[in-house]
Every structure is written in structure tokens, then in C-alpha cells.
C-alpha positions as semicolon CSV with decimal commas, in nm:
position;residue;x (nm);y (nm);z (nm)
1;X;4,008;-4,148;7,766
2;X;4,122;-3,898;7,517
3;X;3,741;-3,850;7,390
4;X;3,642;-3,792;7,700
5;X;3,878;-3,523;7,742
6;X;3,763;-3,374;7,400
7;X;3,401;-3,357;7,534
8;X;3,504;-3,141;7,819
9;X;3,714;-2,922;7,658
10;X;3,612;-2,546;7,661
11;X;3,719;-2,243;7,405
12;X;3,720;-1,898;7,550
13;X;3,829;-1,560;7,347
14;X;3,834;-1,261;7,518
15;X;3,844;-0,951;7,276
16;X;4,113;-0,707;7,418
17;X;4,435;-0,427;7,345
18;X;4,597;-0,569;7,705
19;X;4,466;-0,864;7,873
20;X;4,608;-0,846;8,234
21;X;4,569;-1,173;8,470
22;X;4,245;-0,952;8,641
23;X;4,074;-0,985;8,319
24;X;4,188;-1,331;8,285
25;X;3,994;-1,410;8,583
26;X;3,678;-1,216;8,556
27;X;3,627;-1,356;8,197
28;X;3,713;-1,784;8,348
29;X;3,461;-1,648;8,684
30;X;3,210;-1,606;8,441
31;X;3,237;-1,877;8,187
32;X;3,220;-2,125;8,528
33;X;2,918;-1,912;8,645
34;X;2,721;-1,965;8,314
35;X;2,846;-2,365;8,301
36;X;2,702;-2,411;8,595
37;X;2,369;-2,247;8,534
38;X;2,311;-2,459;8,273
39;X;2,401;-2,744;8,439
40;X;2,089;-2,690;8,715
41;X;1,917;-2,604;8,447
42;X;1,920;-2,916;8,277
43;X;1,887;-3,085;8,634
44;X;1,551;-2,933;8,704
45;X;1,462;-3,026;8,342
46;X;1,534;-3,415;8,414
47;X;1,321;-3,407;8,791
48;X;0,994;-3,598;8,737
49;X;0,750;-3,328;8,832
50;X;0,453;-3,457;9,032
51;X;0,099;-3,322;8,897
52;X;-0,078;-3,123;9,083
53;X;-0,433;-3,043;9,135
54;X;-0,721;-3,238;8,844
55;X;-0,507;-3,559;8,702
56;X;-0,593;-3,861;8,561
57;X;-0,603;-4,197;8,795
58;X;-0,313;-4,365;8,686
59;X;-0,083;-4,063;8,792
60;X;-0,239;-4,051;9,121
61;X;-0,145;-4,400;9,164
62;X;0,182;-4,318;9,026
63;X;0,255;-4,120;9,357
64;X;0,219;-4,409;9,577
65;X;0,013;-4,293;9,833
66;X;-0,279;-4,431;10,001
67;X;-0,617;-4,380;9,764
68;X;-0,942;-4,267;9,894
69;X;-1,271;-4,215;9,664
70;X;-1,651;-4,064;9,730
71;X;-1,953;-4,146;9,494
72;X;-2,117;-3,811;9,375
73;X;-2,389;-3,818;9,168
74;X;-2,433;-3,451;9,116
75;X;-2,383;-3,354;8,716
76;X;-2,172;-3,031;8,764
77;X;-1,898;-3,194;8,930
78;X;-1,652;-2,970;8,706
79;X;-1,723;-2,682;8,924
80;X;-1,592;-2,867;9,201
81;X;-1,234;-2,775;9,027
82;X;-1,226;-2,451;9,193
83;X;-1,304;-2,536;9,537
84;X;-1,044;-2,837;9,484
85;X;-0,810;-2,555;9,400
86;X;-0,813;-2,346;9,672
87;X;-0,757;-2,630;9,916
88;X;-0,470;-2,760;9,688
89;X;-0,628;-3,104;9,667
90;X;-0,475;-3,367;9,434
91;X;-0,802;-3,560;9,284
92;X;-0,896;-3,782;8,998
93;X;-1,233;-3,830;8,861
94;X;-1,384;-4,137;8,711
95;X;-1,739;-4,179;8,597
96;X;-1,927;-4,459;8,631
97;X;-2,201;-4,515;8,277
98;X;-2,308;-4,885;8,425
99;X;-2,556;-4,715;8,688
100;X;-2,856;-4,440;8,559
101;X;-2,783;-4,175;8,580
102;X;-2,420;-4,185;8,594
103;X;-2,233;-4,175;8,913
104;X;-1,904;-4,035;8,964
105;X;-1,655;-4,103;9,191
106;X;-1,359;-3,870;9,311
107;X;-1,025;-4,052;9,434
108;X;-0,806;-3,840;9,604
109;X;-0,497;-3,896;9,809
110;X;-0,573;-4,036;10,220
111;X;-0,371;-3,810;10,339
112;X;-0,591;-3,534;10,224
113;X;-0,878;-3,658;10,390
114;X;-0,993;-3,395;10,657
115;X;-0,896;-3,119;10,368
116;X;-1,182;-3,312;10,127
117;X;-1,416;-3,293;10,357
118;X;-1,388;-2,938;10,425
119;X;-1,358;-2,891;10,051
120;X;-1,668;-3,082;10,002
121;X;-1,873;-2,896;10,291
122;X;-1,763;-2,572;10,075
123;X;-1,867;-2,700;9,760
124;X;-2,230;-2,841;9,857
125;X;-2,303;-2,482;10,054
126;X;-2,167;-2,314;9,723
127;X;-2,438;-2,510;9,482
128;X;-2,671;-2,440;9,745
129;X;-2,699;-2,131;9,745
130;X;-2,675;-2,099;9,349
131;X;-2,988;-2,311;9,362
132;X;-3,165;-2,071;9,595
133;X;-3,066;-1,756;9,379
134;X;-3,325;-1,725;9,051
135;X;-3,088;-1,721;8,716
136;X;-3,072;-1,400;8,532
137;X;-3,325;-1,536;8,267
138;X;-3,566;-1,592;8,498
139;X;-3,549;-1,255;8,595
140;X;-3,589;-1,079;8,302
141;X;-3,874;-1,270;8,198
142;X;-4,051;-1,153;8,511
143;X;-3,971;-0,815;8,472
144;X;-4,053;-0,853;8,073
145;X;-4,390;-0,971;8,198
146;X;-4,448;-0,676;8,495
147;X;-4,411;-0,398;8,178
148;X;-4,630;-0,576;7,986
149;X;-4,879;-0,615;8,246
150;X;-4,809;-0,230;8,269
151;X;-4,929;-0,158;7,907
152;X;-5,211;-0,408;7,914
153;X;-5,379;-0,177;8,226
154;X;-5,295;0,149;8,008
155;X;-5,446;0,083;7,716
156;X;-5,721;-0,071;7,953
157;X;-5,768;0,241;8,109
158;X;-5,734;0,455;7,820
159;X;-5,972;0,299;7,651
160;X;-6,209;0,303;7,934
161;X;-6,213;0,678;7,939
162;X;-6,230;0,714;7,516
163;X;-6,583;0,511;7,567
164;X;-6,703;0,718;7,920
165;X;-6,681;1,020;7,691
């Protein structure tokens, strides 16, 4: 018993010419105040936080819900991260090297079910349309091959009028 009251026991000084009872009680209002800070502080510290968001498969199962998967087979399944994201979707990944090429599947939680497929909708109209749009190589090799199709018909031209003369 007696430890136990040496573990609780608290020191305050309280530098002063005239400490009235006021004082007293302001300086014990705060000491309480700050106690009991850190006492939610170390609280929040011991909650088990649940992951949010890209995790590993074991801690989705860890959160005991009801597990769902799809089979993709597309290879830039990372971009799918962003999409997942923005509809705050909690999803594993797991890749499948038995089948070629590889498959992947996604497992995500049931619940979330009508939120993946919207998710997904978004994410096959996004690589869509990045598939329709020419990359920025492609693009300056066409417009690389326009100026020098340009100074082919010049020099064409001027050396058609150096021999007319």
C-alpha cells in the first residue's frame, strides 16, 4: 500500500513573495489540467488504430468483417490507389504468379461493395481515356518529323530554282 501511495505522489513549487489561497488554487487547477492531458494522451496512444485505405491482407482480416475480392488482370493496378482514395475504400492486393500473365486480385471489405463498384466504373473510364489520348512522346516525334518534312521541301525547292537558272 505505501508504494502505491509513493507512485501517486505529486511535488508542486510555486515561486512567490505572498502566496495567497487564490494562487494556491490557480497553480493545483493547473497541475490537474496538465495530469489529465497526459493521461488522454497516453489513452489515445494505447487505442489500436485500424488502417485505413492500401493494407496488407492479414490486417484486413484483422477487422473482422466480411471479405470480398475481384480478379484484375490489368498491370497498372497501382493507379487504382487514387481512385480507392477518394472513395475511402479499405483494400488489399494480392497477386497471383501461378497464371500468365499474372492476375491480381483486390479483397476489400463487403460492406463496401456498391462503393467498389463505383470506384471501379471510375477507374476503367479513367485508363480509358489515357489510352485514347497519344503520350507526349508520341507527339513530339510527329511534330519532330512535320519540321523535317518542312526542310526536306525547302532545300527541294531551293535547289530546284539554283538548277532552273
Amino acid at each position: 500500500m505505501q508504494d502505491y501511495v509513493n507512485d501517486r505522489t505529486i511535488s508542486v513549487s510555486i515561486k512567490g513573495g505572498r502566496i495567497s489561497a487564490e494562487i494556491l488554487k490557480k497553480a493545483l487547477v493547473k497541475v490537474v489540467h496538465m495530469l489529465e492531458k497526459e493521461h488522454a494522451k497516453s489513452v489515445a496512444g494505447k487505442k489500436e488504430k485500424i488502417p485505413q485505405g492500401k493494407q496488407t491482407l492479414k490486417d484486413l482480416t484483422k477487422q473482422r468483417d466480411k471479405l470480398a475480392n475481384i480478379q484484375v488482370t490489368n498491370k497498372n493496378i497501382g493507379s487504382f490507389d487514387r481512385v480507392a482514395r477518394k472513395y475511402d475504400i479499405d483494400y488489399a492486393l494480392k497477386k497471383d504468379r501461378s497464371v500468365s500473365p499474372p492476375v491480381y486480385y483486390v479483397f476489400f471489405k463487403a460492406k463496401d461493395v456498391d462503393v467498389m463498384t463505383a470506384a471501379f466504373k471510375e477507374y476503367t473510364n479513367r485508363t480509358a481515356k489515357k489510352k485514347a489520348r497519344p503520350s507526349v512522346c508520341q507527339k513530339l516525334a510527329k511534330a519532330m518529323q512535320v519540321v523535317k518534312d518542312a526542310i526536306n521541301q525547302q532545300r527541294a525547292k531551293h535547289k530546284h530554282q539554283e538548277h532552273s537558272r
